[in-house]
Amino acid sequence: MKTFIKSAVASALLVSFAGLPVIAEANVPLKHDSEYVIDGKIYGMPKAKIYRDDYNGPAVVGDYVTMVPHLAELDYKGNKEHEVRMDVFSQKVEVAPGVSYNAWTFGGSVPGPVLHVREGDRVVFKMKNRSTEEVVITKPFKGASPYFDQIAANQLQKHQPVVAPMPHSMDFHSGTVAANDKWATIAPGETIEFEWIANYAGTYMYHCGTSSVLMHTAMGQYGAVVVSPKEGYPTDKEVDQEYVIVQSEMYLEQMGEDYIYDHSAALARDPSHVVFNGHVSALSENPLKSNAGDRVRIHFLNAGPSGTSSFHVIGAIFDKVWAEGDPRNTWYGMQTVLLGASSSATVEFIVPEEGVYKLVDHEFADAERGAAGALYAGPRKK
């Protein structure tokens, strides 16, 4: 973590970008000569770098990078620069009892790690294509990321390293950049490095953008970035628990004792499984926890790649809903939130009493394919 290198002048300046006058706004931190500011948001990131190196360290690096459903606390004030790594490689993962496949992953899990930043933060991102390596993620790496400790404590997916050479890329929906540059495809052994600014608050999808995007996403290459609002949500001081749920579809067919990706089923939108957090039992084997009277916040992302989600908590009503996680998009008193592929919502509800609250996709064909879980609520704290 480090603070930005250079700040804009204390009063607005007229500067030139690509031959056009642009107003650089007061007190907005800039780092590179290519950068400029519009409406308080930074644009003009430097070109991505693609190179080869011999890196073989932790596949995930970042102080605010976690495994679903965990969300790292932002224990700093103002804005920061985050150095984040999510290498890409294959792992054999279980998605249902007795159903495993060789997934293509960011960081080794499906979905990939959750990145938490604040609106206005800068992310310096590195990703190495390690698809020709057997990468182990089931042991903690000192100083790497909380993600590895959480993986080691939750082996529901039964991660096993496998080799599956393949070109890959990274597309952060949370970044405002030239996609042909930053989201470029890299070959096995190559590393890509680029920067982006979290210009907008919300919960965003990331995924592989290499063709077939449908296939790469369905194979497991997706995850969530939570960009907390610079001024926070109005209920921040009232929230007792905060979680991340990512819904997605799997398109698998059995071949002998193994399961493989079925592209025809993906094109037909006929999933074999629809899951929360990568496994049909992810939120039943390890349910969310709360107490009666608690305010619970869930950042919910429908990663698709093609289906919709109607997220519902049986026995609760969403007291507040922020569409896409942006506090300017506020709804109240909703029973169900309908989300298209790559859409998200940040929802809050009061847990009315002690008990079990089922989490479901209310499109029940999806719930019966696995999109279900639970929140266990204990007695109200005195």
PDB file of N, CA and C in Angstrom, residues 110-184:
ATOM      1  N   VAL A 110     -13.141 -20.583  -7.516  1.00  0.00           N
ATOM      2  CA  VAL A 110     -14.301 -20.216  -8.338  1.00  0.00           C
ATOM      3  C   VAL A 110     -15.443 -19.859  -7.386  1.00  0.00           C
ATOM      4  N   PRO A 111     -15.899 -18.589  -7.346  1.00  0.00           N
ATOM      5  CA  PRO A 111     -15.365 -17.458  -8.096  1.00  0.00           C
ATOM      6  C   PRO A 111     -13.989 -17.054  -7.591  1.00  0.00           C
ATOM      7  N   GLY A 112     -13.374 -16.117  -8.296  1.00  0.00           N
ATOM      8  CA  GLY A 112     -12.066 -15.634  -7.882  1.00  0.00           C
ATOM      9  C   GLY A 112     -12.149 -14.780  -6.631  1.00  0.00           C
ATOM     10  N   PRO A 113     -11.005 -14.261  -6.182  1.00  0.00           N
ATOM     11  CA  PRO A 113     -10.968 -13.457  -4.955  1.00  0.00           C
ATOM     12  C   PRO A 113     -11.824 -12.197  -5.054  1.00  0.00           C
ATOM     13  N   VAL A 114     -12.254 -11.724  -3.888  1.00  0.00           N
ATOM     14  CA  VAL A 114     -12.983 -10.455  -3.777  1.00  0.00           C
ATOM     15  C   VAL A 114     -11.973  -9.348  -3.483  1.00  0.00           C
ATOM     16  N   LEU A 115     -11.997  -8.295  -4.274  1.00  0.00           N
ATOM     17  CA  LEU A 115     -11.161  -7.119  -4.027  1.00  0.00           C
ATOM     18  C   LEU A 115     -12.046  -6.015  -3.476  1.00  0.00           C
ATOM     19  N   HIS A 116     -11.614  -5.411  -2.365  1.00  0.00           N
ATOM     20  CA  HIS A 116     -12.362  -4.319  -1.747  1.00  0.00           C
ATOM     21  C   HIS A 116     -11.501  -3.064  -1.756  1.00  0.00           C
ATOM     22  N   VAL A 117     -12.007  -2.002  -2.361  1.00  0.00           N
ATOM     23  CA  VAL A 117     -11.310  -0.718  -2.406  1.00  0.00           C
ATOM     24  C   VAL A 117     -12.330   0.388  -2.133  1.00  0.00           C
ATOM     25  N   ARG A 118     -11.833   1.623  -2.077  1.00  0.00           N
ATOM     26  CA  ARG A 118     -12.711   2.771  -1.888  1.00  0.00           C
ATOM     27  C   ARG A 118     -12.761   3.593  -3.168  1.00  0.00           C
ATOM     28  N   GLU A 119     -13.912   4.193  -3.406  1.00  0.00           N
ATOM     29  CA  GLU A 119     -14.071   5.095  -4.548  1.00  0.00           C
ATOM     30  C   GLU A 119     -12.937   6.116  -4.567  1.00  0.00           C
ATOM     31  N   GLY A 120     -12.240   6.198  -5.694  1.00  0.00           N
ATOM     32  CA  GLY A 120     -11.095   7.085  -5.828  1.00  0.00           C
ATOM     33  C   GLY A 120      -9.755   6.407  -5.638  1.00  0.00           C
ATOM     34  N   ASP A 121      -9.740   5.157  -5.151  1.00  0.00           N
ATOM     35  CA  ASP A 121      -8.481   4.421  -4.984  1.00  0.00           C
ATOM     36  C   ASP A 121      -7.882   4.065  -6.336  1.00  0.00           C
ATOM     37  N   ARG A 122      -6.587   3.873  -6.320  1.00  0.00           N
ATOM     38  CA  ARG A 122      -5.850   3.432  -7.508  1.00  0.00           C
ATOM     39  C   ARG A 122      -5.434   1.972  -7.311  1.00  0.00           C
ATOM     40  N   VAL A 123      -5.586   1.156  -8.340  1.00  0.00           N
ATOM     41  CA  VAL A 123      -5.171  -0.243  -8.303  1.00  0.00           C
ATOM     42  C   VAL A 123      -4.059  -0.455  -9.326  1.00  0.00           C
ATOM     43  N   VAL A 124      -2.923  -0.937  -8.848  1.00  0.00           N
ATOM     44  CA  VAL A 124      -1.825  -1.360  -9.723  1.00  0.00           C
ATOM     45  C   VAL A 124      -1.903  -2.881  -9.775  1.00  0.00           C
ATOM     46  N   PHE A 125      -2.277  -3.392 -10.923  1.00  0.00           N
ATOM     47  CA  PHE A 125      -2.636  -4.807 -11.042  1.00  0.00           C
ATOM     48  C   PHE A 125      -1.611  -5.575 -11.863  1.00  0.00           C
ATOM     49  N   LYS A 126      -1.275  -6.768 -11.366  1.00  0.00           N
ATOM     50  CA  LYS A 126      -0.401  -7.688 -12.102  1.00  0.00           C
ATOM     51  C   LYS A 126      -1.090  -9.035 -12.214  1.00  0.00           C
ATOM     52  N   MET A 127      -0.920  -9.681 -13.345  1.00  0.00           N
ATOM     53  CA  MET A 127      -1.446 -11.030 -13.546  1.00  0.00           C
ATOM     54  C   MET A 127      -0.496 -11.792 -14.444  1.00  0.00           C
ATOM     55  N   LYS A 128      -0.035 -12.924 -13.957  1.00  0.00           N
ATOM     56  CA  LYS A 128       0.803 -13.806 -14.770  1.00  0.00           C
ATOM     57  C   LYS A 128      -0.027 -14.995 -15.227  1.00  0.00           C
ATOM     58  N   ASN A 129       0.105 -15.354 -16.491  1.00  0.00           N
ATOM     59  CA  ASN A 129      -0.547 -16.552 -17.014  1.00  0.00           C
ATOM     60  C   ASN A 129       0.320 -17.752 -16.651  1.00  0.00           C
ATOM     61  N   ARG A 130      -0.104 -18.479 -15.618  1.00  0.00           N
ATOM     62  CA  ARG A 130       0.648 -19.627 -15.108  1.00  0.00           C
ATOM     63  C   ARG A 130      -0.072 -20.936 -15.442  1.00  0.00           C
ATOM     64  N   SER A 131      -0.774 -20.943 -16.563  1.00  0.00           N
ATOM     65  CA  SER A 131      -1.586 -22.112 -16.917  1.00  0.00           C
ATOM     66  C   SER A 131      -0.755 -23.334 -17.286  1.00  0.00           C
ATOM     67  N   THR A 132       0.554 -23.180 -17.444  1.00  0.00           N
ATOM     68  CA  THR A 132       1.434 -24.337 -17.688  1.00  0.00           C
ATOM     69  C   THR A 132       2.042 -24.866 -16.390  1.00  0.00           C
ATOM     70  N   GLU A 133       1.658 -24.281 -15.249  1.00  0.00           N
ATOM     71  CA  GLU A 133       2.199 -24.681 -13.951  1.00  0.00           C
ATOM     72  C   GLU A 133       1.138 -25.368 -13.100  1.00  0.00           C
ATOM     73  N   GLU A 134       1.609 -26.215 -12.192  1.00  0.00           N
ATOM     74  CA  GLU A 134       0.751 -26.729 -11.123  1.00  0.00           C
ATOM     75  C   GLU A 134       0.919 -25.792  -9.926  1.00  0.00           C
ATOM     76  N   VAL A 135      -0.064 -24.955  -9.677  1.00  0.00           N
ATOM     77  CA  VAL A 135       0.023 -23.926  -8.641  1.00  0.00           C
ATOM     78  C   VAL A 135      -0.780 -24.371  -7.420  1.00  0.00           C
ATOM     79  N   VAL A 136      -0.131 -24.409  -6.274  1.00  0.00           N
ATOM     80  CA  VAL A 136      -0.773 -24.828  -5.023  1.00  0.00           C
ATOM     81  C   VAL A 136      -1.300 -23.591  -4.293  1.00  0.00           C
ATOM     82  N   ILE A 137      -2.564 -23.649  -3.873  1.00  0.00           N
ATOM     83  CA  ILE A 137      -3.149 -22.513  -3.143  1.00  0.00           C
ATOM     84  C   ILE A 137      -3.657 -22.893  -1.756  1.00  0.00           C
ATOM     85  N   THR A 138      -3.511 -24.158  -1.375  1.00  0.00           N
ATOM     86  CA  THR A 138      -4.134 -24.636  -0.143  1.00  0.00           C
ATOM     87  C   THR A 138      -3.236 -24.510   1.077  1.00  0.00           C
ATOM     88  N   LYS A 139      -2.195 -23.721   0.994  1.00  0.00           N
ATOM     89  CA  LYS A 139      -1.367 -23.446   2.164  1.00  0.00           C
ATOM     90  C   LYS A 139      -1.228 -21.936   2.311  1.00  0.00           C
ATOM     91  N   PRO A 140      -1.157 -21.442   3.563  1.00  0.00           N
ATOM     92  CA  PRO A 140      -1.006 -19.999   3.762  1.00  0.00           C
ATOM     93  C   PRO A 140       0.348 -19.510   3.241  1.00  0.00           C
ATOM     94  N   PHE A 141       0.352 -18.301   2.688  1.00  0.00           N
ATOM     95  CA  PHE A 141       1.582 -17.663   2.250  1.00  0.00           C
ATOM     96  C   PHE A 141       1.782 -16.417   3.089  1.00  0.00           C
ATOM     97  N   LYS A 142       2.851 -16.358   3.834  1.00  0.00           N
ATOM     98  CA  LYS A 142       3.109 -15.235   4.736  1.00  0.00           C
ATOM     99  C   LYS A 142       3.206 -13.931   3.953  1.00  0.00           C
ATOM    100  N   GLY A 143       2.416 -12.952   4.377  1.00  0.00           N
ATOM    101  CA  GLY A 143       2.483 -11.630   3.777  1.00  0.00           C
ATOM    102  C   GLY A 143       1.829 -11.506   2.417  1.00  0.00           C
ATOM    103  N   ALA A 144       1.098 -12.539   1.965  1.00  0.00           N
ATOM    104  CA  ALA A 144       0.515 -12.495   0.615  1.00  0.00           C
ATOM    105  C   ALA A 144      -0.866 -11.861   0.627  1.00  0.00           C
ATOM    106  N   SER A 145      -1.820 -12.479   1.295  1.00  0.00           N
ATOM    107  CA  SER A 145      -3.200 -12.000   1.289  1.00  0.00           C
ATOM    108  C   SER A 145      -4.005 -12.820   2.287  1.00  0.00           C
ATOM    109  N   PRO A 146      -5.024 -12.228   2.920  1.00  0.00           N
ATOM    110  CA  PRO A 146      -5.918 -13.013   3.787  1.00  0.00           C
ATOM    111  C   PRO A 146      -6.609 -14.142   3.038  1.00  0.00           C
ATOM    112  N   TYR A 147      -6.672 -14.024   1.736  1.00  0.00           N
ATOM    113  CA  TYR A 147      -7.333 -15.011   0.877  1.00  0.00           C
ATOM    114  C   TYR A 147      -6.847 -16.435   1.147  1.00  0.00           C
ATOM    115  N   PHE A 148      -5.533 -16.617   1.292  1.00  0.00           N
ATOM    116  CA  PHE A 148      -4.987 -17.972   1.438  1.00  0.00           C
ATOM    117  C   PHE A 148      -5.384 -18.609   2.763  1.00  0.00           C
ATOM    118  N   ASP A 149      -5.425 -17.830   3.832  1.00  0.00           N
ATOM    119  CA  ASP A 149      -5.879 -18.377   5.114  1.00  0.00           C
ATOM    120  C   ASP A 149      -7.329 -18.824   5.017  1.00  0.00           C
ATOM    121  N   GLN A 150      -8.149 -18.063   4.297  1.00  0.00           N
ATOM    122  CA  GLN A 150      -9.559 -18.410   4.145  1.00  0.00           C
ATOM    123  C   GLN A 150      -9.739 -19.638   3.266  1.00  0.00           C
ATOM    124  N   ILE A 151      -8.924 -19.759   2.222  1.00  0.00           N
ATOM    125  CA  ILE A 151      -8.951 -20.971   1.388  1.00  0.00           C
ATOM    126  C   ILE A 151      -8.579 -22.192   2.218  1.00  0.00           C
ATOM    127  N   ALA A 152      -7.516 -22.061   3.023  1.00  0.00           N
ATOM    128  CA  ALA A 152      -7.049 -23.190   3.828  1.00  0.00           C
ATOM    129  C   ALA A 152      -8.093 -23.618   4.846  1.00  0.00           C
ATOM    130  N   ALA A 153      -8.904 -22.670   5.327  1.00  0.00           N
ATOM    131  CA  ALA A 153      -9.917 -22.979   6.328  1.00  0.00           C
ATOM    132  C   ALA A 153     -11.205 -23.512   5.721  1.00  0.00           C
ATOM    133  N   ASN A 154     -11.347 -23.405   4.410  1.00  0.00           N
ATOM    134  CA  ASN A 154     -12.592 -23.827   3.761  1.00  0.00           C
ATOM    135  C   ASN A 154     -12.254 -24.589   2.487  1.00  0.00           C
ATOM    136  N   GLN A 155     -12.194 -25.898   2.622  1.00  0.00           N
ATOM    137  CA  GLN A 155     -11.792 -26.738   1.491  1.00  0.00           C
ATOM    138  C   GLN A 155     -12.988 -27.399   0.808  1.00  0.00           C
ATOM    139  N   LEU A 156     -14.114 -26.698   0.747  1.00  0.00           N
ATOM    140  CA  LEU A 156     -15.311 -27.269   0.126  1.00  0.00           C
ATOM    141  C   LEU A 156     -15.078 -27.604  -1.339  1.00  0.00           C
ATOM    142  N   GLN A 157     -14.298 -26.777  -2.040  1.00  0.00           N
ATOM    143  CA  GLN A 157     -14.048 -27.030  -3.461  1.00  0.00           C
ATOM    144  C   GLN A 157     -12.941 -28.063  -3.701  1.00  0.00           C
ATOM    145  N   LYS A 158     -12.235 -28.452  -2.652  1.00  0.00           N
ATOM    146  CA  LYS A 158     -11.211 -29.517  -2.747  1.00  0.00           C
ATOM    147  C   LYS A 158     -10.201 -29.219  -3.863  1.00  0.00           C
ATOM    148  N   HIS A 159      -9.582 -28.056  -3.804  1.00  0.00           N
ATOM    149  CA  HIS A 159      -8.692 -27.583  -4.863  1.00  0.00           C
ATOM    150  C   HIS A 159      -7.513 -28.533  -5.110  1.00  0.00           C
ATOM    151  N   GLN A 160      -7.306 -28.832  -6.374  1.00  0.00           N
ATOM    152  CA  GLN A 160      -6.141 -29.623  -6.796  1.00  0.00           C
ATOM    153  C   GLN A 160      -5.525 -28.954  -8.024  1.00  0.00           C
ATOM    154  N   PRO A 161      -4.206 -28.733  -8.014  1.00  0.00           N
ATOM    155  CA  PRO A 161      -3.581 -28.074  -9.166  1.00  0.00           C
ATOM    156  C   PRO A 161      -3.555 -28.976 -10.394  1.00  0.00           C
ATOM    157  N   VAL A 162      -3.844 -28.395 -11.544  1.00  0.00           N
ATOM    158  CA  VAL A 162      -3.747 -29.103 -12.826  1.00  0.00           C
ATOM    159  C   VAL A 162      -3.145 -28.147 -13.849  1.00  0.00           C
ATOM    160  N   VAL A 163      -2.679 -28.704 -14.955  1.00  0.00           N
ATOM    161  CA  VAL A 163      -2.087 -27.912 -16.035  1.00  0.00           C
ATOM    162  C   VAL A 163      -3.057 -27.870 -17.206  1.00  0.00           C
ATOM    163  N   ALA A 164      -3.326 -26.655 -17.695  1.00  0.00           N
ATOM    164  CA  ALA A 164      -4.227 -26.483 -18.841  1.00  0.00           C
ATOM    165  C   ALA A 164      -3.787 -25.230 -19.604  1.00  0.00           C
ATOM    166  N   PRO A 165      -2.752 -25.334 -20.442  1.00  0.00           N
ATOM    167  CA  PRO A 165      -2.226 -24.151 -21.150  1.00  0.00           C
ATOM    168  C   PRO A 165      -3.305 -23.465 -21.986  1.00  0.00           C
ATOM    169  N   MET A 166      -3.412 -22.140 -21.832  1.00  0.00           N
ATOM    170  CA  MET A 166      -4.482 -21.400 -22.497  1.00  0.00           C
ATOM    171  C   MET A 166      -4.184 -19.908 -22.386  1.00  0.00           C
ATOM    172  N   PRO A 167      -4.431 -19.123 -23.443  1.00  0.00           N
ATOM    173  CA  PRO A 167      -4.334 -17.668 -23.309  1.00  0.00           C
ATOM    174  C   PRO A 167      -5.488 -17.131 -22.464  1.00  0.00           C
ATOM    175  N   HIS A 168      -5.215 -16.050 -21.704  1.00  0.00           N
ATOM    176  CA  HIS A 168      -6.229 -15.474 -20.824  1.00  0.00           C
ATOM    177  C   HIS A 168      -6.061 -13.960 -20.755  1.00  0.00           C
ATOM    178  N   SER A 169      -7.061 -13.307 -20.171  1.00  0.00           N
ATOM    179  CA  SER A 169      -7.008 -11.860 -19.965  1.00  0.00           C
ATOM    180  C   SER A 169      -7.814 -11.515 -18.725  1.00  0.00           C
ATOM    181  N   MET A 170      -7.812 -10.230 -18.372  1.00  0.00           N
ATOM    182  CA  MET A 170      -8.593  -9.747 -17.236  1.00  0.00           C
ATOM    183  C   MET A 170      -9.377  -8.509 -17.645  1.00  0.00           C
ATOM    184  N   ASP A 171     -10.670  -8.527 -17.381  1.00  0.00           N
ATOM    185  CA  ASP A 171     -11.574  -7.409 -17.669  1.00  0.00           C
ATOM    186  C   ASP A 171     -12.245  -7.007 -16.360  1.00  0.00           C
ATOM    187  N   PHE A 172     -11.824  -5.866 -15.798  1.00  0.00           N
ATOM    188  CA  PHE A 172     -12.452  -5.323 -14.595  1.00  0.00           C
ATOM    189  C   PHE A 172     -13.574  -4.378 -15.008  1.00  0.00           C
ATOM    190  N   HIS A 173     -14.809  -4.713 -14.704  1.00  0.00           N
ATOM    191  CA  HIS A 173     -15.907  -3.789 -14.973  1.00  0.00           C
ATOM    192  C   HIS A 173     -15.778  -2.514 -14.142  1.00  0.00           C
ATOM    193  N   SER A 174     -15.012  -2.567 -13.072  1.00  0.00           N
ATOM    194  CA  SER A 174     -14.818  -1.418 -12.186  1.00  0.00           C
ATOM    195  C   SER A 174     -13.806  -0.422 -12.735  1.00  0.00           C
ATOM    196  N   GLY A 175     -13.121  -0.754 -13.816  1.00  0.00           N
ATOM    197  CA  GLY A 175     -12.101   0.117 -14.379  1.00  0.00           C
ATOM    198  C   GLY A 175     -12.608   0.881 -15.596  1.00  0.00           C
ATOM    199  N   THR A 176     -12.198   2.142 -15.726  1.00  0.00           N
ATOM    200  CA  THR A 176     -12.542   2.949 -16.891  1.00  0.00           C
ATOM    201  C   THR A 176     -11.254   3.190 -17.677  1.00  0.00           C
ATOM    202  N   VAL A 177     -11.006   2.313 -18.650  1.00  0.00           N
ATOM    203  CA  VAL A 177      -9.753   2.297 -19.407  1.00  0.00           C
ATOM    204  C   VAL A 177     -10.036   1.829 -20.834  1.00  0.00           C
ATOM    205  N   ALA A 178      -9.022   1.882 -21.678  1.00  0.00           N
ATOM    206  CA  ALA A 178      -9.138   1.332 -23.029  1.00  0.00           C
ATOM    207  C   ALA A 178      -9.008  -0.179 -22.958  1.00  0.00           C
ATOM    208  N   ALA A 179     -10.095  -0.874 -23.286  1.00  0.00           N
ATOM    209  CA  ALA A 179     -10.125  -2.322 -23.121  1.00  0.00           C
ATOM    210  C   ALA A 179      -9.105  -3.026 -24.003  1.00  0.00           C
ATOM    211  N   ASN A 180      -8.855  -2.503 -25.205  1.00  0.00           N
ATOM    212  CA  ASN A 180      -7.916  -3.181 -26.100  1.00  0.00           C
ATOM    213  C   ASN A 180      -6.490  -3.156 -25.552  1.00  0.00           C
ATOM    214  N   ASP A 181      -6.224  -2.227 -24.629  1.00  0.00           N
ATOM    215  CA  ASP A 181      -4.891  -2.124 -24.025  1.00  0.00           C
ATOM    216  C   ASP A 181      -4.821  -2.882 -22.708  1.00  0.00           C
ATOM    217  N   LYS A 182      -5.656  -2.500 -21.743  1.00  0.00           N
ATOM    218  CA  LYS A 182      -5.552  -3.073 -20.392  1.00  0.00           C
ATOM    219  C   LYS A 182      -6.080  -4.505 -20.322  1.00  0.00           C
ATOM    220  N   TRP A 183      -7.095  -4.810 -21.128  1.00  0.00           N
ATOM    221  CA  TRP A 183      -7.691  -6.155 -21.049  1.00  0.00           C
ATOM    222  C   TRP A 183      -7.088  -7.083 -22.117  1.00  0.00           C
ATOM    223  N   ALA A 184      -5.869  -6.828 -22.518  1.00  0.00           N
ATOM    224  CA  ALA A 184      -5.221  -7.616 -23.569  1.00  0.00           C
ATOM    225  C   ALA A 184      -5.012  -9.067 -23.129  1.00  0.00           C
TER     226      ALA A 184
END
